[in-house]
Short mmCIF file of C-alpha atoms and ligand atoms in Angstrom, two decimals:
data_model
loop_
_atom_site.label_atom_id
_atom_site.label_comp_id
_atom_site.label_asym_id
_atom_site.label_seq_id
_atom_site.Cartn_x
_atom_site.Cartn_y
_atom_site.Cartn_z
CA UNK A 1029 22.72 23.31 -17.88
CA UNK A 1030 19.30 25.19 -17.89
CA UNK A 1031 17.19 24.23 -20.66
CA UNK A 1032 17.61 27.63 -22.26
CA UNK A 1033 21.31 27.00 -22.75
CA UNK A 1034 20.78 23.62 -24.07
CA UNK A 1035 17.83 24.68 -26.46
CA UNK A 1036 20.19 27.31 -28.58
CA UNK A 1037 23.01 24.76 -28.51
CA UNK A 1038 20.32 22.06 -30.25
CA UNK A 1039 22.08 20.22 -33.47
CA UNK A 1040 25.26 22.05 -32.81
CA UNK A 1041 28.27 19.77 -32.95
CA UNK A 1042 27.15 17.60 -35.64
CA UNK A 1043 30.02 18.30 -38.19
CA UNK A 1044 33.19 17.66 -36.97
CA UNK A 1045 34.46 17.57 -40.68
CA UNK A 1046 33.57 21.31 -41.02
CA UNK A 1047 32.92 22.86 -37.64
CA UNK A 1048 29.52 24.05 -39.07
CA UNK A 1049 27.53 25.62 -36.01
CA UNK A 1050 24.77 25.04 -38.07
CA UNK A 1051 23.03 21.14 -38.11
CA UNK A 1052 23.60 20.41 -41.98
CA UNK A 1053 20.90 18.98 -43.78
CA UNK A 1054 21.27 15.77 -45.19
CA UNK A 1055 19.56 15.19 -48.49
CA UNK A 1056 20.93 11.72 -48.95
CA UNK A 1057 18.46 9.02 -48.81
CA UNK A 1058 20.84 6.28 -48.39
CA UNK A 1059 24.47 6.04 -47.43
CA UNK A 1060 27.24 3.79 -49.10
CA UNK A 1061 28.93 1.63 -46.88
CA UNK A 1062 32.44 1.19 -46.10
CA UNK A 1063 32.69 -2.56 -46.95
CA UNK A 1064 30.38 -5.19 -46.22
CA UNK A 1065 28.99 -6.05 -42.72
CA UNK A 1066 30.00 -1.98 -42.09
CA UNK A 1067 28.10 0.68 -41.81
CA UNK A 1068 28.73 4.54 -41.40
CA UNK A 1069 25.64 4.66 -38.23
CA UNK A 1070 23.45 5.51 -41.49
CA UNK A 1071 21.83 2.81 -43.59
CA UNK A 1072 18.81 4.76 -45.31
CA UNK A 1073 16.90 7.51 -44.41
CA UNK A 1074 13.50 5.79 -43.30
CA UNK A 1075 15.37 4.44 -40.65
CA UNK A 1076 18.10 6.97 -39.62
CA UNK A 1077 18.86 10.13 -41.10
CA UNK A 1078 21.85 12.74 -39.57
CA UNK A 1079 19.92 15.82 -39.74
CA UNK A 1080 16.35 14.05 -38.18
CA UNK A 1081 18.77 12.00 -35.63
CA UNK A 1082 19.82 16.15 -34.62
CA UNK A 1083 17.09 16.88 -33.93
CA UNK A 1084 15.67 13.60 -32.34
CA UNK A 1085 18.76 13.59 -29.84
CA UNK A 1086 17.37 16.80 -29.24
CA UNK A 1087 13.93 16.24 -28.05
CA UNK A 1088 15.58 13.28 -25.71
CA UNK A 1089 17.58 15.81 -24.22
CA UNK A 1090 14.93 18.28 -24.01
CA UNK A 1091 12.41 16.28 -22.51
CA UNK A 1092 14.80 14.02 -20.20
CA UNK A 1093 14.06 10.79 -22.10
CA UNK A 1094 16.50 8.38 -23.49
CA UNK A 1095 15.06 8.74 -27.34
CA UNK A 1096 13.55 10.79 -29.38
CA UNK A 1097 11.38 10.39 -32.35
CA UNK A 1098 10.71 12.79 -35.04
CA UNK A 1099 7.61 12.75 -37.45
CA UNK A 1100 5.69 13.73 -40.54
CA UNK A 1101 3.62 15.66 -38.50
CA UNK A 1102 1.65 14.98 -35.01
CA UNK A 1103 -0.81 12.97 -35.89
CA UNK A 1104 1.61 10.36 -37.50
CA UNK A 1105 3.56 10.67 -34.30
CA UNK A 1106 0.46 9.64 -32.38
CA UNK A 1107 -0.70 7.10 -34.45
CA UNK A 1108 3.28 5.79 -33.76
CA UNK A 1109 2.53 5.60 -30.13
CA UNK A 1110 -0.86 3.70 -30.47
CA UNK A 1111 0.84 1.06 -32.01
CA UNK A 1112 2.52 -0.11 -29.08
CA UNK A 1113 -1.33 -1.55 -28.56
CA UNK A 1114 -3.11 -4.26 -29.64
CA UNK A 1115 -6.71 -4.69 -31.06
CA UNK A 1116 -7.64 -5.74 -27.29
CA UNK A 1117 -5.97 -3.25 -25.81
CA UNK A 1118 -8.30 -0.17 -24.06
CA UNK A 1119 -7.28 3.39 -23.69
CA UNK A 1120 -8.17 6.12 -21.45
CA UNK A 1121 -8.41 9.48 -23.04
CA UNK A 1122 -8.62 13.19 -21.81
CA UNK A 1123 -12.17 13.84 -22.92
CA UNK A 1124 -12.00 17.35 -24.54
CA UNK A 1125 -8.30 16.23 -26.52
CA UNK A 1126 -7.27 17.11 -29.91
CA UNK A 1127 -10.54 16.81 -32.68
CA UNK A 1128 -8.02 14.60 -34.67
CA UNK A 1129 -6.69 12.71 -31.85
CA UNK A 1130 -10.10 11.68 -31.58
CA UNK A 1131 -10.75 11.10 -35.11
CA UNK A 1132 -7.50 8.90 -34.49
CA UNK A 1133 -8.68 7.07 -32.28
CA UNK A 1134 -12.34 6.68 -32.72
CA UNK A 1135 -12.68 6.75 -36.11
CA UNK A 1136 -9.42 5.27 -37.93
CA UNK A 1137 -7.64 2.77 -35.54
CA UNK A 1138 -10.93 2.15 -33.70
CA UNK A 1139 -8.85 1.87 -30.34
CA UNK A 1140 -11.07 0.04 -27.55
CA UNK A 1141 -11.48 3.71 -25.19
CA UNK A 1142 -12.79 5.86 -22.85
CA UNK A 1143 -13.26 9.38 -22.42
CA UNK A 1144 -12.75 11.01 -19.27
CA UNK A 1145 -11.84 14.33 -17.75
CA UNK A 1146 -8.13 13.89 -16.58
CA UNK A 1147 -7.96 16.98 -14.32
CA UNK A 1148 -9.87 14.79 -11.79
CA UNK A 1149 -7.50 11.66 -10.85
CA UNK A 1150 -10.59 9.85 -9.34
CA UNK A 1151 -12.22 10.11 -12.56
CA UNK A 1152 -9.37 8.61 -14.39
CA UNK A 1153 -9.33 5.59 -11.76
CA UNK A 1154 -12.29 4.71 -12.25
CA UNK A 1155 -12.26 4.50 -15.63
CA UNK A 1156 -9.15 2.14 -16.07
CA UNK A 1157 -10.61 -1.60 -16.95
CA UNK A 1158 -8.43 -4.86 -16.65
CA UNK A 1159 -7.76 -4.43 -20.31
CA UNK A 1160 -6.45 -0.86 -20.50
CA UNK A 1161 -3.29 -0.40 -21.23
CA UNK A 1162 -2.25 3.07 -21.25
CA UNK A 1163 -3.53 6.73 -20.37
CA UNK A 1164 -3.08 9.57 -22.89
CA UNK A 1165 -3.54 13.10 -21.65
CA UNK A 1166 -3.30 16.35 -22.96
CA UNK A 1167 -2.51 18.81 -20.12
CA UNK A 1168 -3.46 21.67 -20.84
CA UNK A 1169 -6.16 20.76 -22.77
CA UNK A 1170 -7.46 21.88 -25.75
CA UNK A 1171 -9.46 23.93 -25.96
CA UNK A 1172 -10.92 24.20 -22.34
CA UNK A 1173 -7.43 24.54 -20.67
CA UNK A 1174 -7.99 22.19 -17.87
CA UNK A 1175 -4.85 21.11 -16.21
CA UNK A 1176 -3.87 17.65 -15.06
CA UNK A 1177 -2.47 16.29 -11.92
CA UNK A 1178 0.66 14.93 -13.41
CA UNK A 1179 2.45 13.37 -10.27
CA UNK A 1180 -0.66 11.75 -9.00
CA UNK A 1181 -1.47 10.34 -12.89
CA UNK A 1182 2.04 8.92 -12.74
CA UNK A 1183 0.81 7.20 -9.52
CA UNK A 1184 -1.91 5.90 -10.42
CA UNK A 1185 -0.23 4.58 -13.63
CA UNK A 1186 2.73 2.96 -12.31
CA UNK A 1187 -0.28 1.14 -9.51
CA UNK A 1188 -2.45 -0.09 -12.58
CA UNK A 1189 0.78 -1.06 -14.79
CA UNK A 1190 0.05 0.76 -17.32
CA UNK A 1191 1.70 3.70 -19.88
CA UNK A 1192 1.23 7.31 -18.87
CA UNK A 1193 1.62 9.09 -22.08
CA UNK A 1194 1.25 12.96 -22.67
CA UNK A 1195 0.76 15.15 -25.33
CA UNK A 1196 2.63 18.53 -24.23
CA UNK A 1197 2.42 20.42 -27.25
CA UNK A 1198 0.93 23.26 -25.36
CA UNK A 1199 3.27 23.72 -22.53
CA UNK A 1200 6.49 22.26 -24.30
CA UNK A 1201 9.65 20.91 -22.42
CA UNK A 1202 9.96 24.63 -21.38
CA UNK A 1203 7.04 24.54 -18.78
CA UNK A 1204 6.57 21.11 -17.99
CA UNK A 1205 8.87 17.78 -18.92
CA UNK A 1206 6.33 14.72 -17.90
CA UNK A 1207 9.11 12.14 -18.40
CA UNK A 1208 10.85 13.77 -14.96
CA UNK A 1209 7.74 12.94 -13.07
CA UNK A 1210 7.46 9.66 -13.96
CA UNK A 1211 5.29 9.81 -17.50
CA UNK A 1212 6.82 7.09 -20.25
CA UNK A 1213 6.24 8.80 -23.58
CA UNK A 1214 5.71 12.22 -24.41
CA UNK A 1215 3.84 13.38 -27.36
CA UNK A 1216 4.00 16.75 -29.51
CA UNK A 1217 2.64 18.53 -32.50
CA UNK A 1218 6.03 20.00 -33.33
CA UNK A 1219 3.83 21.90 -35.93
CA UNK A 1220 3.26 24.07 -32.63
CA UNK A 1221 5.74 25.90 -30.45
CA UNK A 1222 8.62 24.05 -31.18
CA UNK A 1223 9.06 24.69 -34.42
CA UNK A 1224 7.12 27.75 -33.81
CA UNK A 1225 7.07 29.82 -36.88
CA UNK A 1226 3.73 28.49 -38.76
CA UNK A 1227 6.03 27.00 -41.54
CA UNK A 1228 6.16 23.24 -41.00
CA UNK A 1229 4.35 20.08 -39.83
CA UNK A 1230 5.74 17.66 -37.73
CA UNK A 1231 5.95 15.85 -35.00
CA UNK A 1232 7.38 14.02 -32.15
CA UNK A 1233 7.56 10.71 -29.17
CA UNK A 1234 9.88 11.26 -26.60
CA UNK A 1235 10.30 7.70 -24.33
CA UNK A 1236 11.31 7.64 -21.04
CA UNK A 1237 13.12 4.36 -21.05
CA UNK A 1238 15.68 3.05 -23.94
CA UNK A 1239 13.90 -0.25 -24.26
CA UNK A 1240 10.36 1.78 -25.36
CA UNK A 1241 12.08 4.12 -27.27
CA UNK A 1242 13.18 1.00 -28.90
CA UNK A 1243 9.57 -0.18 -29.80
CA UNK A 1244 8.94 2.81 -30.87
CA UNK A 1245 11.55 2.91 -33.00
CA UNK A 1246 10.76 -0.15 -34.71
CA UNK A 1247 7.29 1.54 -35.10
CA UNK A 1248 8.52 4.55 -37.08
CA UNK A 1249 10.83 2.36 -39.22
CA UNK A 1250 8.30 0.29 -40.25
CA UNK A 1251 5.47 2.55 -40.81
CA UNK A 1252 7.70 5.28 -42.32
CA UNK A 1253 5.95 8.53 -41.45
CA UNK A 1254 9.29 9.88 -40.96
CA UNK A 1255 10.15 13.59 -40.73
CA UNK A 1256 12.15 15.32 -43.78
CA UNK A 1257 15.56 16.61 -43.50
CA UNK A 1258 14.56 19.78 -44.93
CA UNK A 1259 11.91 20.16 -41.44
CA UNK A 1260 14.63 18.71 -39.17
CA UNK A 1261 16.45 21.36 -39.63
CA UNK A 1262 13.47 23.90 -39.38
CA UNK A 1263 12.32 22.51 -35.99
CA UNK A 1264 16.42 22.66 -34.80
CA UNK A 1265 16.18 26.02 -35.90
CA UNK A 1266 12.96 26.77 -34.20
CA UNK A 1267 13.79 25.13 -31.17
CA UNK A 1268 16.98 27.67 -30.11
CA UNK A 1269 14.42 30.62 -29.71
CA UNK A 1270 12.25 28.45 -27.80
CA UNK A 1271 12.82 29.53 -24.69
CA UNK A 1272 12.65 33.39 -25.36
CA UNK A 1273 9.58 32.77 -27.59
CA UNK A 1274 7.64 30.74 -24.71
CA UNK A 1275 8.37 33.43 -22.17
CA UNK A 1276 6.92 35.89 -24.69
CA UNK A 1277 4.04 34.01 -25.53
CA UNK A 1278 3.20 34.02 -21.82
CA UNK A 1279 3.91 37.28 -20.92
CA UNK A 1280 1.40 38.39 -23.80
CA UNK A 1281 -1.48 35.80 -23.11
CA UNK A 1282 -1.66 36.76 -19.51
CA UNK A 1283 -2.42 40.79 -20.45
CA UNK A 1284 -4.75 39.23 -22.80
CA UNK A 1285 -6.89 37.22 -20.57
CA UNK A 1286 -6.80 40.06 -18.24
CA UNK A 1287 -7.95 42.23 -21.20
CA UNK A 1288 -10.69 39.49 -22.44
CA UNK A 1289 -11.92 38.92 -18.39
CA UNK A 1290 -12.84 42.80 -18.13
CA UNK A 1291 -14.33 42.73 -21.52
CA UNK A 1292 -18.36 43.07 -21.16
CA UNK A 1293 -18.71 41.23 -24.15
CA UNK A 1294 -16.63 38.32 -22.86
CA UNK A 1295 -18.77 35.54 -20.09
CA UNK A 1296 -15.76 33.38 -19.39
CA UNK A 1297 -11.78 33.25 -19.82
CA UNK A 1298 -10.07 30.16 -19.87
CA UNK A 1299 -6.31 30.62 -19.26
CA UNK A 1300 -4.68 28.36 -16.98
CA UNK A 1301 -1.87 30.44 -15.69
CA UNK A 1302 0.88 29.48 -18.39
CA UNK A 1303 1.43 29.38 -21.66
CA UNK A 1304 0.53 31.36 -24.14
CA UNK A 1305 -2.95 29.42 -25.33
CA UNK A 1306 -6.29 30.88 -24.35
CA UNK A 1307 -10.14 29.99 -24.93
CA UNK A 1308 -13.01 32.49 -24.57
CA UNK A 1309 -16.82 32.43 -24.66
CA UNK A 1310 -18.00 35.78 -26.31
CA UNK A 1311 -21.89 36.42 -24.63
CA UNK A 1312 -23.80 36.15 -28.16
CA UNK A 1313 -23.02 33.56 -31.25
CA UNK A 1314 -23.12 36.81 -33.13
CA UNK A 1315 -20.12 37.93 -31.87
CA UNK A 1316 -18.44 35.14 -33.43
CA UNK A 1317 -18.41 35.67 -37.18
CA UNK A 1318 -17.92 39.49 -35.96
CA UNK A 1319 -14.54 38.94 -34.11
CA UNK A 1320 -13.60 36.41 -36.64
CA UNK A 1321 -14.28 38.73 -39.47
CA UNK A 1322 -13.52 41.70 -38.12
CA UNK A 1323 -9.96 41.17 -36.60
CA UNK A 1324 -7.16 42.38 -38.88
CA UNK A 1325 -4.03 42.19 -36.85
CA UNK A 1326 -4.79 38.89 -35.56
CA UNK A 1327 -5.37 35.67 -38.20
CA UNK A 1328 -8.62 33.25 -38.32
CA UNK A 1329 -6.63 30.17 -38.49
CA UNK A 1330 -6.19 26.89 -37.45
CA UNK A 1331 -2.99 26.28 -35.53
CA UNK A 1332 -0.87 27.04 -32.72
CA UNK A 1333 2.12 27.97 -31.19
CA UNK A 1334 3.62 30.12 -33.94
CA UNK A 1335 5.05 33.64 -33.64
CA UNK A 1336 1.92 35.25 -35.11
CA UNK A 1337 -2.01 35.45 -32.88
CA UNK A 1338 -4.10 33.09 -34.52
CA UNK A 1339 -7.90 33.09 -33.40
CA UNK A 1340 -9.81 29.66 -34.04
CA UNK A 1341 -13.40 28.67 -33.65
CA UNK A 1342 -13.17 25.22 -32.40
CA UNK A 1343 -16.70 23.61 -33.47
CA UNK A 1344 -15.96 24.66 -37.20
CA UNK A 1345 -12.56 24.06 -36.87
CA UNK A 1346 -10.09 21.96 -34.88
CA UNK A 1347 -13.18 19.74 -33.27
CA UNK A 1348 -15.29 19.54 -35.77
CA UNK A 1349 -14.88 15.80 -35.98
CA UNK A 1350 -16.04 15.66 -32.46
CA UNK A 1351 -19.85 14.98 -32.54
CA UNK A 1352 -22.45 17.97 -31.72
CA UNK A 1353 -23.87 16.40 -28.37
CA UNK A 1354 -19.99 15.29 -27.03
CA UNK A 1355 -18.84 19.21 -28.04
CA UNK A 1356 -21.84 20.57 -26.11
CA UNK A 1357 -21.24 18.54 -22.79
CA UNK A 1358 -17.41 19.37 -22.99
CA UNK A 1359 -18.03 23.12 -23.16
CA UNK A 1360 -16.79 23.32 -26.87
CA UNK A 1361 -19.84 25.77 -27.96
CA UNK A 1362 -20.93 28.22 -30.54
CA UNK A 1363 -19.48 31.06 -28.69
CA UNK A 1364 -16.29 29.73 -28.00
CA UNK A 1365 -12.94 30.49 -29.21
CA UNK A 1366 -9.79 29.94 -29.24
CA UNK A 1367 -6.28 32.33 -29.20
CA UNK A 1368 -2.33 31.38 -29.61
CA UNK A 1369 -1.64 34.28 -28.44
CA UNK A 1370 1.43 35.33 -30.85
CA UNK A 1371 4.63 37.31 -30.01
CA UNK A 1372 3.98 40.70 -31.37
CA UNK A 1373 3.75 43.66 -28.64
CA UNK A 1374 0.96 43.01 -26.62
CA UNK A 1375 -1.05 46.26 -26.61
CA UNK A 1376 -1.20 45.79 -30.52
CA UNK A 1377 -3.20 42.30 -29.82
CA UNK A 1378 -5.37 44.03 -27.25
CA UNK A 1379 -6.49 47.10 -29.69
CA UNK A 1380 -6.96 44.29 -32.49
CA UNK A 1381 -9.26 42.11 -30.04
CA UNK A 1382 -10.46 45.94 -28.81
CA UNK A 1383 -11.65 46.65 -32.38
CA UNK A 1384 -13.01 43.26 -33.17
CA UNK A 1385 -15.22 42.79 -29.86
CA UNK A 1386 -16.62 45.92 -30.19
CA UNK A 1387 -16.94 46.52 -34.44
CA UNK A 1388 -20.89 45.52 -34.38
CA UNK A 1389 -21.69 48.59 -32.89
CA UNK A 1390 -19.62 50.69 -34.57
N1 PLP B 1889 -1.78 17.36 -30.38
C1 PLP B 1889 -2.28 18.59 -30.16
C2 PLP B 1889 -2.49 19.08 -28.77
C3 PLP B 1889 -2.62 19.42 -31.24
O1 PLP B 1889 -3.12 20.65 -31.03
C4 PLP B 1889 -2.41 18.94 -32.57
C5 PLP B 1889 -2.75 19.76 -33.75
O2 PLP B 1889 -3.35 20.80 -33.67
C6 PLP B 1889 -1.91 17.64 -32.75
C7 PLP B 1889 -1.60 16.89 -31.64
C8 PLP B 1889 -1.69 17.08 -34.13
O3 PLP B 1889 -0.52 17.61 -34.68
P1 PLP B 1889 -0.26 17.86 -36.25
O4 PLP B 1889 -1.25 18.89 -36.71
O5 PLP B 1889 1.16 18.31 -36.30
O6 PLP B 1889 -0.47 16.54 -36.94
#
């Protein structure tokens, strides 16, 4: 079936009691059992919950894996997949990634790594060392939108031995599923586009293979940062407008950075042909705290991936955490920012941007 078919029919099924269309949610944090040595599938929650496992069984199906994972958010997803790793273990990292997947890594789990920029594959190669153990990508990236060479990543993983995993919170199973071309875990921000309505946080691991699912698995039992019943069911509901959303989202952000690219007060557009996430560099600083305080149809906000156009400033915001000399040499600078483009009509966007770009000299 095409993946828009299977994303509405997400958590159906689930109820044969009742027929209910909709995935119930399942407050109960444990479950009696039927006598001992039984169980109903559901011991307590940490470890299995109905309405999470709807929406896990999901994600597997979404992203062709063979199990899904859902989390308190994506960050506790992440920090999920890292512990598949050992103290001795080195990483190689796409270099302008996530401000708190680098926090993550560098600052909190202190994860042996490397930095590189993942669009080029010889880059990559010759960062791997006899002790790394996986590659983590982002692809897009954010926020300079540089894409990756999937396939040949896969490649060069399976040659070193080693765990390709990606984050794909900006192109979702939609536009891209890694784990067909060979990736073994797939990360997301659920937060983002697949819940898609800026009204929860969570997160996800999708594994390729049963046996790392398993692993990972064990991981998320035994760490806990476990998704709530109560988000399940918002991502499940989220999820069955994905596909209409996504095709939205792109339609928009390409008469955007058409808009931004003829825009004299605009040096650069970074848009890499699909999606609906955009970065800019205005051509003053100035222009910065103008747009950003000017803009009334579109909201200064961190995030992504939601219905509504939020515009971020990356250095302030979502890379903050990066240091000033690492932001500079990755491109992330004072006059850049960042769009999710939203799913309102597209001309209204425009005029808002329109307004904003041009309200200092009004
Ligand atoms: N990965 C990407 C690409 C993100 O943009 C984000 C958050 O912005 C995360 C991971 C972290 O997700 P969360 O905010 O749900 O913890």
């Amino acid at each position: 079936m095409n993946i828009a078919t299977t994303l509405v029919h997400a958590g159906t099924r689930r109820d044969p009691a009742t027929g209910a269309v909709a995935v119930p949610v399942h407050h109960s944090a444990t479950y009696q059992h039927p006598g001992l040595g039984q169980s109903t599938g559901y011991d307590y929650s940490r470890t299995k919950n109905p309405t999470r496992a709807a929406l896990e069984d999901a994600l597997a199906q979404l992203e062709g894996g063979a199990r899904g994972l859902a989390f308190a958010s994506g960050m506790a997803a992440l920090h999920c997949a890292l512990q598949l790793f050992g103290p001795e273990d080195h990483v190689v990292l796409t270099e302008d990634l996530y401000g708190g997947t680098y926090r993550l890594v560098d600052r909190l789990l202190r994860v042996p790594h490397t930095f590189v920029d993942t669009s080029r594959v010889e880059a990559v190669r010759a960062a791997l060392r006899p002790d790394t153990r996986a590659l983590l990508v982002e692809s897009p990236t954010n926020p300079m939108m540089k894409t990756a060479d999937l396939p040949a990543l896969v490649a060069l993983a399976r040659e070193a031995g080693i765990l390709l995993i990606v984050d794909n919170t900006f192109y979702t199973p939609y536009l891209q599923r890694p784990l067909e071309l060979g990736a073994d875990i797939v990360v997301h921000s659920a937060t983002k586009y697949l819940a898609g309505h800026n009204d929860v946080v969570a997160g996800a691991l999708v594994a390729r293979d049963a046996a790392l699912g398993e692993r990972l698995a064990y991981a998320q039992n035994g760490i806990g940062a476990i998704l709530g019943p109560q988000d399940a069911y918002l991502v499940i509901r989220g999820l069955k407008t994905l596909a209409l959303r996504m095709e939205k989202h792109q339609a928009n952000a390409r008469e955007v950075a058409a808009f931004l690219e003829r825009h004299p007060k605009v040096a650069r557009v970074y848009y890499p042909g699909a999606g609906g996430m955009l970065s800019f560099d205005v051509t003053d600083p100035a222009l910065v705290p103008q747009v950003l305080g000017a803009v009334k149809l579109c909201l200064f906000a961190e995030s992504l991936g939601g219905v509504e156009t939020l515009i971020t400033y990356p250095t302030t915001q979502t890379h903050a955490d990066i240091p000033a000399e690492r932001r500079a040499a990755l491109g992330i600078s004072d006059r850049l920012l960042r769009l999710s483009v939203g799913i309102e009509d597209c001309h209204d966007i425009i005029s808002d941007l329109a307004q904003a770009l041009d309200a200092g000299s009004r």
